[in-house]
């Protein structure tokens, strides 16, 4: 179906020439450029305040500089992030840029040429003046393919994307045959990044091979796993790469219509991807007869309405069709009967965003990265009790230990590592003994967890594993679509049992009951959500059975987390007596003072929020938490103290 | 007051009717239509559901059955200020439930409820993807990170101050119109 | 024609037909609640009709399997029974057991299943779950969610007879149940003349007012 290759080449170089011209006109390379990370998390951390301060200071001091919004670079611990490209200096990365720091950057760096060594993380390229960030493992040990441009380009500027090599893979693909492209992806070994790791080329080939005239491609950006936000970040930081990958995949599969299914909880991502589609349409990179190749393709946005189960592909299709998002029985699979019963390719954001690089650099190049069975890179959002939280892109096969300790700086506050939750509600909790597990689809599944969408939550010694299991079961119970018996009712019972355990009402035999019911739900459920819902329970029992037993047999929470099983008291030996920091901090006024300024906590009223622990000055640390609660020494609350 | 509410309701339904005229009458329009109406009026009234059903040739039950499936839709008007507490994993690990409790205590309502004066409502929301800033809360579209019980106090105090300022403004403008001298506190 | 073996008995069956349907016709007892004859797209939601098929590792629901020549099926292996018993107890944990007053007691599917599985009509190890859902008004019908087993037969029959759904599933998760949207206008719905949903309900969770008042009289 490909048109004349010369035509395609010419059409693309025309577009590229224009894009370069427009981009060069929009930027002035003689003045400094200030790049501010303006993705959702940057904004939440105060990027808008930083921008305001920068603009005000520039104006006030009459300094000229371009202020440019970029997406997220993935270094969430450093948000708000500002990169300053001041002529005569390498581009410099500043972290935790408050309004005050913003002013300083303008006054000291832009006006006086003082790069403020104490506030910078490093230079973005090698140079002789300022140490490069690449010496910092959080940068140097990453391997960025999908996120290469994230945080470096303006996501709303299609010209910049094209100038920096964007849409080249589309032009290249259109000059090849569909079989060529599918073959290249087969050689690359790319596996679906949505969780299960199904080979990407197989779906394309199945749809390509179908006789149907109407075919669809859907990008699944219904990122519902709590703790995972890489899809959002990719869309907010580099939407065109996703569109480009989707177009190539659509061409290969023979689809003429695409839908991007984004959660409505991501308003900024929706706005940015919509603009990107409009811009591509305007540039004629989308629409009829793209680059004179004869290939036509249109993309629409569908906003998900908030149902975790819609991340399951058949439920997602139901939802697009205007129905309740309940999974269908498979087979038939979507590649045979998908949207409107037509053959449909469904891929995750990361999978599609990887395709341009594969087409540009070749499947062989890609298959050389990572491991043999899981080639390429993996993107994780690594959060929780970890020093350098954020998004990391690493080659598959790196061990969990390297990721947590070497790349992400380990556990803060000198605490001990307890578990890594990976794969969200469908995944599991891995203990310290699993730290040397290499990160790839198969090794993680073997360890009882799964790659899932790539959410990782690091938990230190203060996290209770029964509580974590309970959290995930509450999630899946609420998000169960309600169709099949095991998931609809079974998850509720798992939760009830976990609740009674964490409330100190666990019964003998509850662990065995959990195991049995969890096993039945796993085998008996209709869809993937139900089949994986018991994983958090099963893995925590597998690796942390002793914690369950402590809760049940001695009504004790070893991590001092489960509130009904813990209590606070004030150690009078440590308390300064003269200070009332704890009293003032208590939101329910339950700390009282008796004769001789002895302090006590009214256990009946205390809500165990822990504010008094934070409030008590470090030199005393007099607020003590214990489990079980009866270990609290009794302090008489005298009448006059009321 | 009730007349006023009826009037608002009527205006809303007229507006929804004219909006629906431009909607493709097919089932795949259903969720986008529900979203647009929810976005504009913050809830789906039962009359609105009937109108949607008529336009898309669905029974009201079918529309309602779909709408109740998704978290996004409400069937009662929410409070003026919406407090949404993130229930993501990272937020949970860092004490999101304690934050939720603090809001509940402060406003004396439970999750999913609206205060009697219709000023505030509290909801739990699925992960908003700001995990590195946990625990996180969305108050009227603004995301607050690293929320502690003391910050809850701060957020609520902000509203109290704003309310007081507005009341003062109102008072001073009415007093001004009466030609009285404003007493400064 | 295909020949299949179910519990070591040879059966002739048309290739491509649903395995569950074929077995039921031949009088082989397989527990089921959501299965509807001649429905091409089974909901497969009750998770009771598990069987084991030689060559497939895990038990599968027989309502989603098409008959193939030479198939070897076991309907009562320990694995199958374990899943069926758990599913059955889970369903019972949301079903208010009140057989004495139940109009369905003579044709009750749940009682039949308890006999097939040789278990008590009780959730046993699972605490009962009360589903808290606001009751809806209807000019003719009364819906009791505490008895509903979410089989979906009423929703299916309503759509089949009227071309559109006057009763649907509403809400999600454990709160999922039947809804008629509280339609008060008797003119806008065909329920005055139709009794199909209440007739098909295997557990009397849906009743018409006249049946309901009969029931009250008897008590």
mmCIF file of N, CA and C in Angstrom, chain B residues 43-126:
data_model
loop_
_atom_site.group_PDB
_atom_site.id
_atom_site.type_symbol
_atom_site.label_atom_id
_atom_site.label_comp_id
_atom_site.label_asym_id
_atom_site.label_seq_id
_atom_site.Cartn_x
_atom_site.Cartn_y
_atom_site.Cartn_z
ATOM 1 N N UNK B 43 -22.907 17.110 38.905
ATOM 2 C CA UNK B 43 -23.693 15.909 39.206
ATOM 3 C C UNK B 43 -24.682 15.642 38.084
ATOM 4 N N UNK B 44 -25.289 14.444 38.131
ATOM 5 C CA UNK B 44 -26.276 14.064 37.125
ATOM 6 C C UNK B 44 -27.616 13.939 37.839
ATOM 7 N N UNK B 45 -28.517 14.842 37.552
ATOM 8 C CA UNK B 45 -29.829 14.750 38.205
ATOM 9 C C UNK B 45 -30.644 13.688 37.485
ATOM 10 N N UNK B 46 -31.714 13.209 38.124
ATOM 11 C CA UNK B 46 -32.451 12.120 37.485
ATOM 12 C C UNK B 46 -33.164 12.624 36.229
ATOM 13 N N UNK B 47 -33.546 13.892 36.212
ATOM 14 C CA UNK B 47 -34.149 14.412 34.978
ATOM 15 C C UNK B 47 -33.115 14.483 33.855
ATOM 16 N N UNK B 48 -31.899 14.813 34.222
ATOM 17 C CA UNK B 48 -30.839 14.858 33.208
ATOM 18 C C UNK B 48 -30.639 13.468 32.617
ATOM 19 N N UNK B 49 -30.673 12.455 33.470
ATOM 20 C CA UNK B 49 -30.508 11.073 32.995
ATOM 21 C C UNK B 49 -31.614 10.702 32.013
ATOM 22 N N UNK B 50 -32.841 11.131 32.323
ATOM 23 C CA UNK B 50 -33.957 10.835 31.411
ATOM 24 C C UNK B 50 -33.742 11.501 30.053
ATOM 25 N N UNK B 51 -33.294 12.769 30.096
ATOM 26 C CA UNK B 51 -33.057 13.489 28.836
ATOM 27 C C UNK B 51 -31.999 12.790 27.986
ATOM 28 N N UNK B 52 -30.939 12.364 28.645
ATOM 29 C CA UNK B 52 -29.849 11.684 27.924
ATOM 30 C C UNK B 52 -30.381 10.407 27.286
ATOM 31 N N UNK B 53 -31.161 9.647 28.066
ATOM 32 C CA UNK B 53 -31.726 8.396 27.561
ATOM 33 C C UNK B 53 -32.564 8.653 26.310
ATOM 34 N N UNK B 54 -33.393 9.682 26.371
ATOM 35 C CA UNK B 54 -34.253 9.996 25.218
ATOM 36 C C UNK B 54 -33.419 10.272 23.981
ATOM 37 N N UNK B 55 -32.392 11.091 24.163
ATOM 38 C CA UNK B 55 -31.583 11.479 23.006
ATOM 39 C C UNK B 55 -30.847 10.278 22.395
ATOM 40 N N UNK B 56 -30.344 9.410 23.262
ATOM 41 C CA UNK B 56 -29.515 8.299 22.772
ATOM 42 C C UNK B 56 -30.330 7.026 22.551
ATOM 43 N N UNK B 57 -31.646 7.148 22.666
ATOM 44 C CA UNK B 57 -32.529 6.006 22.491
ATOM 45 C C UNK B 57 -32.177 4.865 23.448
ATOM 46 N N UNK B 58 -31.971 5.217 24.695
ATOM 47 C CA UNK B 58 -31.716 4.220 25.732
ATOM 48 C C UNK B 58 -32.757 4.436 26.828
ATOM 49 N N UNK B 59 -33.029 3.394 27.606
ATOM 50 C CA UNK B 59 -33.916 3.615 28.739
ATOM 51 C C UNK B 59 -33.129 4.364 29.822
ATOM 52 N N UNK B 60 -33.847 5.020 30.706
ATOM 53 C CA UNK B 60 -33.185 5.716 31.810
ATOM 54 C C UNK B 60 -32.372 4.729 32.632
ATOM 55 N N UNK B 61 -32.910 3.518 32.777
ATOM 56 C CA UNK B 61 -32.193 2.497 33.547
ATOM 57 C C UNK B 61 -30.835 2.201 32.943
ATOM 58 N N UNK B 62 -30.801 2.127 31.614
ATOM 59 C CA UNK B 62 -29.524 1.820 30.968
ATOM 60 C C UNK B 62 -28.503 2.924 31.231
ATOM 61 N N UNK B 63 -28.949 4.171 31.129
ATOM 62 C CA UNK B 63 -28.046 5.299 31.370
ATOM 63 C C UNK B 63 -27.566 5.263 32.820
ATOM 64 N N UNK B 64 -28.509 5.026 33.712
ATOM 65 C CA UNK B 64 -28.182 5.015 35.139
ATOM 66 C C UNK B 64 -27.238 3.853 35.463
ATOM 67 N N UNK B 65 -27.507 2.706 34.858
ATOM 68 C CA UNK B 65 -26.672 1.530 35.087
ATOM 69 C C UNK B 65 -25.231 1.782 34.686
ATOM 70 N N UNK B 66 -25.032 2.476 33.572
ATOM 71 C CA UNK B 66 -23.674 2.783 33.129
ATOM 72 C C UNK B 66 -23.046 3.840 34.051
ATOM 73 N N UNK B 67 -23.816 4.880 34.341
ATOM 74 C CA UNK B 67 -23.259 5.982 35.141
ATOM 75 C C UNK B 67 -22.822 5.514 36.527
ATOM 76 N N UNK B 68 -23.607 4.624 37.135
ATOM 77 C CA UNK B 68 -23.266 4.203 38.494
ATOM 78 C C UNK B 68 -22.052 3.285 38.525
ATOM 79 N N UNK B 69 -21.652 2.816 37.361
ATOM 80 C CA UNK B 69 -20.489 1.931 37.312
ATOM 81 C C UNK B 69 -19.192 2.691 37.548
ATOM 82 N N UNK B 70 -19.170 3.962 37.148
ATOM 83 C CA UNK B 70 -17.913 4.715 37.149
ATOM 84 C C UNK B 70 -17.817 5.670 38.332
ATOM 85 N N UNK B 71 -16.595 5.800 38.833
ATOM 86 C CA UNK B 71 -16.366 6.647 40.014
ATOM 87 C C UNK B 71 -16.657 8.116 39.766
ATOM 88 N N UNK B 72 -16.514 8.531 38.501
ATOM 89 C CA UNK B 72 -16.541 9.953 38.195
ATOM 90 C C UNK B 72 -17.902 10.602 38.467
ATOM 91 N N UNK B 73 -18.970 9.815 38.400
ATOM 92 C CA UNK B 73 -20.288 10.436 38.395
ATOM 93 C C UNK B 73 -20.924 10.481 39.773
ATOM 94 N N UNK B 74 -21.545 11.619 40.026
ATOM 95 C CA UNK B 74 -22.283 11.810 41.271
ATOM 96 C C UNK B 74 -23.741 12.015 40.914
ATOM 97 N N UNK B 75 -24.616 11.701 41.856
ATOM 98 C CA UNK B 75 -26.038 11.838 41.569
ATOM 99 C C UNK B 75 -26.691 12.856 42.493
ATOM 100 N N UNK B 76 -25.879 13.482 43.338
ATOM 101 C CA UNK B 76 -26.346 14.580 44.199
ATOM 102 C C UNK B 76 -25.357 15.710 44.055
ATOM 103 N N UNK B 77 -25.832 16.945 44.177
ATOM 104 C CA UNK B 77 -24.875 18.054 44.053
ATOM 105 C C UNK B 77 -23.827 18.007 45.163
ATOM 106 N N UNK B 78 -22.546 18.162 44.834
ATOM 107 C CA UNK B 78 -21.497 18.139 45.855
ATOM 108 C C UNK B 78 -21.360 19.508 46.534
ATOM 109 N N UNK B 79 -20.452 19.590 47.483
ATOM 110 C CA UNK B 79 -20.217 20.861 48.161
ATOM 111 C C UNK B 79 -19.515 21.851 47.238
ATOM 112 N N UNK B 80 -19.487 23.118 47.687
ATOM 113 C CA UNK B 80 -18.858 24.162 46.883
ATOM 114 C C UNK B 80 -17.365 23.873 46.762
ATOM 115 N N UNK B 81 -16.770 23.484 47.880
ATOM 116 C CA UNK B 81 -15.356 23.121 47.853
ATOM 117 C C UNK B 81 -15.239 21.613 47.965
ATOM 118 N N UNK B 82 -14.496 21.038 47.034
ATOM 119 C CA UNK B 82 -14.375 19.577 47.055
ATOM 120 C C UNK B 82 -12.999 19.172 47.529
ATOM 121 N N UNK B 83 -12.988 18.378 48.586
ATOM 122 C CA UNK B 83 -11.723 17.882 49.122
ATOM 123 C C UNK B 83 -11.591 16.428 48.702
ATOM 124 N N UNK B 84 -10.540 16.146 47.956
ATOM 125 C CA UNK B 84 -10.355 14.776 47.482
ATOM 126 C C UNK B 84 -9.032 14.253 48.039
ATOM 127 N N UNK B 85 -9.125 13.226 48.838
ATOM 128 C CA UNK B 85 -7.928 12.691 49.468
ATOM 129 C C UNK B 85 -7.453 11.482 48.663
ATOM 130 N N UNK B 86 -6.193 11.536 48.271
ATOM 131 C CA UNK B 86 -5.645 10.482 47.429
ATOM 132 C C UNK B 86 -5.472 9.202 48.239
ATOM 133 N N UNK B 87 -5.897 8.096 47.656
ATOM 134 C CA UNK B 87 -5.809 6.798 48.323
ATOM 135 C C UNK B 87 -4.807 5.889 47.614
ATOM 136 N N UNK B 88 -3.843 6.494 46.947
ATOM 137 C CA UNK B 88 -2.807 5.691 46.283
ATOM 138 C C UNK B 88 -1.932 4.966 47.285
ATOM 139 N N UNK B 89 -1.115 4.062 46.783
ATOM 140 C CA UNK B 89 -0.282 3.242 47.670
ATOM 141 C C UNK B 89 0.687 4.091 48.475
ATOM 142 N N UNK B 90 1.398 4.975 47.775
ATOM 143 C CA UNK B 90 2.400 5.773 48.462
ATOM 144 C C UNK B 90 1.729 6.636 49.522
ATOM 145 N N UNK B 91 0.555 7.180 49.193
ATOM 146 C CA UNK B 91 -0.175 8.003 50.158
ATOM 147 C C UNK B 91 -0.620 7.168 51.352
ATOM 148 N N UNK B 92 -1.004 5.933 51.082
ATOM 149 C CA UNK B 92 -1.405 5.056 52.183
ATOM 150 C C UNK B 92 -0.223 4.790 53.114
ATOM 151 N N UNK B 93 0.912 4.445 52.493
ATOM 152 C CA UNK B 93 2.102 4.129 53.286
ATOM 153 C C UNK B 93 2.488 5.335 54.148
ATOM 154 N N UNK B 94 2.269 6.529 53.603
ATOM 155 C CA UNK B 94 2.653 7.718 54.348
ATOM 156 C C UNK B 94 1.494 8.330 55.141
ATOM 157 N N UNK B 95 0.452 7.568 55.369
ATOM 158 C CA UNK B 95 -0.588 8.009 56.304
ATOM 159 C C UNK B 95 -1.746 8.782 55.703
ATOM 160 N N UNK B 96 -2.114 8.472 54.465
ATOM 161 C CA UNK B 96 -3.254 9.140 53.819
ATOM 162 C C UNK B 96 -4.550 8.965 54.599
ATOM 163 N N UNK B 97 -4.710 7.800 55.235
ATOM 164 C CA UNK B 97 -5.954 7.564 55.975
ATOM 165 C C UNK B 97 -6.069 8.499 57.171
ATOM 166 N N UNK B 98 -4.928 8.842 57.759
ATOM 167 C CA UNK B 98 -4.946 9.775 58.896
ATOM 168 C C UNK B 98 -5.374 11.167 58.418
ATOM 169 N N UNK B 99 -4.915 11.531 57.243
ATOM 170 C CA UNK B 99 -5.290 12.827 56.673
ATOM 171 C C UNK B 99 -6.790 12.870 56.414
ATOM 172 N N UNK B 100 -7.286 11.776 55.834
ATOM 173 C CA UNK B 100 -8.723 11.691 55.561
ATOM 174 C C UNK B 100 -9.516 11.872 56.850
ATOM 175 N N UNK B 101 -9.075 11.170 57.897
ATOM 176 C CA UNK B 101 -9.763 11.272 59.186
ATOM 177 C C UNK B 101 -9.748 12.688 59.728
ATOM 178 N N UNK B 102 -8.627 13.358 59.523
ATOM 179 C CA UNK B 102 -8.546 14.731 60.022
ATOM 180 C C UNK B 102 -9.559 15.647 59.332
ATOM 181 N N UNK B 103 -9.702 15.489 58.019
ATOM 182 C CA UNK B 103 -10.713 16.282 57.303
ATOM 183 C C UNK B 103 -12.112 15.918 57.796
ATOM 184 N N UNK B 104 -12.344 14.624 57.958
ATOM 185 C CA UNK B 104 -13.671 14.178 58.398
ATOM 186 C C UNK B 104 -14.012 14.770 59.761
ATOM 187 N N UNK B 105 -13.009 14.750 60.644
ATOM 188 C CA UNK B 105 -13.235 15.262 61.990
ATOM 189 C C UNK B 105 -13.482 16.758 61.956
ATOM 190 N N UNK B 106 -12.637 17.414 61.177
ATOM 191 C CA UNK B 106 -12.699 18.876 61.098
ATOM 192 C C UNK B 106 -14.057 19.323 60.550
ATOM 193 N N UNK B 107 -14.567 18.633 59.551
ATOM 194 C CA UNK B 107 -15.811 19.056 58.904
ATOM 195 C C UNK B 107 -17.027 18.323 59.457
ATOM 196 N N UNK B 108 -16.742 17.338 60.316
ATOM 197 C CA UNK B 108 -17.817 16.570 60.918
ATOM 198 C C UNK B 108 -18.714 15.885 59.882
ATOM 199 N N UNK B 109 -18.130 15.400 58.822
ATOM 200 C CA UNK B 109 -18.860 14.589 57.852
ATOM 201 C C UNK B 109 -18.004 13.370 57.523
ATOM 202 N N UNK B 110 -18.638 12.397 56.890
ATOM 203 C CA UNK B 110 -17.897 11.207 56.474
ATOM 204 C C UNK B 110 -17.549 11.325 54.986
ATOM 205 N N UNK B 111 -16.632 10.480 54.563
ATOM 206 C CA UNK B 111 -16.258 10.453 53.146
ATOM 207 C C UNK B 111 -17.492 10.230 52.278
ATOM 208 N N UNK B 112 -17.579 10.989 51.186
ATOM 209 C CA UNK B 112 -18.733 10.856 50.297
ATOM 210 C C UNK B 112 -19.880 11.776 50.678
ATOM 211 N N UNK B 113 -19.729 12.471 51.814
ATOM 212 C CA UNK B 113 -20.820 13.344 52.254
ATOM 213 C C UNK B 113 -20.493 14.812 52.008
ATOM 214 N N UNK B 114 -21.525 15.630 52.136
ATOM 215 C CA UNK B 114 -21.381 17.074 51.965
ATOM 216 C C UNK B 114 -21.834 17.748 53.259
ATOM 217 N N UNK B 115 -21.157 18.812 53.662
ATOM 218 C CA UNK B 115 -21.562 19.499 54.890
ATOM 219 C C UNK B 115 -22.957 20.086 54.716
ATOM 220 N N UNK B 116 -23.648 20.319 55.803
ATOM 221 C CA UNK B 116 -25.044 20.765 55.717
ATOM 222 C C UNK B 116 -25.175 22.109 55.008
ATOM 223 N N UNK B 117 -24.149 22.955 55.182
ATOM 224 C CA UNK B 117 -24.220 24.244 54.506
ATOM 225 C C UNK B 117 -23.777 24.161 53.039
ATOM 226 N N UNK B 118 -23.539 22.927 52.550
ATOM 227 C CA UNK B 118 -23.148 22.701 51.160
ATOM 228 C C UNK B 118 -21.815 23.358 50.792
ATOM 229 N N UNK B 119 -21.006 23.658 51.799
ATOM 230 C CA UNK B 119 -19.722 24.309 51.525
ATOM 231 C C UNK B 119 -18.655 23.282 51.124
ATOM 232 N N UNK B 120 -18.620 22.146 51.847
ATOM 233 C CA UNK B 120 -17.534 21.188 51.622
ATOM 234 C C UNK B 120 -18.066 19.782 51.393
ATOM 235 N N UNK B 121 -17.348 19.040 50.558
ATOM 236 C CA UNK B 121 -17.592 17.602 50.511
ATOM 237 C C UNK B 121 -16.239 16.901 50.483
ATOM 238 N N UNK B 122 -16.212 15.698 51.027
ATOM 239 C CA UNK B 122 -14.967 14.929 51.075
ATOM 240 C C UNK B 122 -15.140 13.659 50.244
ATOM 241 N N UNK B 123 -14.162 13.388 49.422
ATOM 242 C CA UNK B 123 -14.171 12.151 48.663
ATOM 243 C C UNK B 123 -12.806 11.499 48.738
ATOM 244 N N UNK B 124 -12.810 10.170 48.610
ATOM 245 C CA UNK B 124 -11.549 9.466 48.415
ATOM 246 C C UNK B 124 -11.345 9.423 46.909
ATOM 247 N N UNK B 125 -10.136 9.604 46.439
ATOM 248 C CA UNK B 125 -9.901 9.434 45.010
ATOM 249 C C UNK B 125 -8.798 8.398 44.784
ATOM 250 N N UNK B 126 -8.896 7.778 43.622
ATOM 251 C CA UNK B 126 -7.845 6.831 43.235
ATOM 252 C C UNK B 126 -6.579 7.634 42.995
#
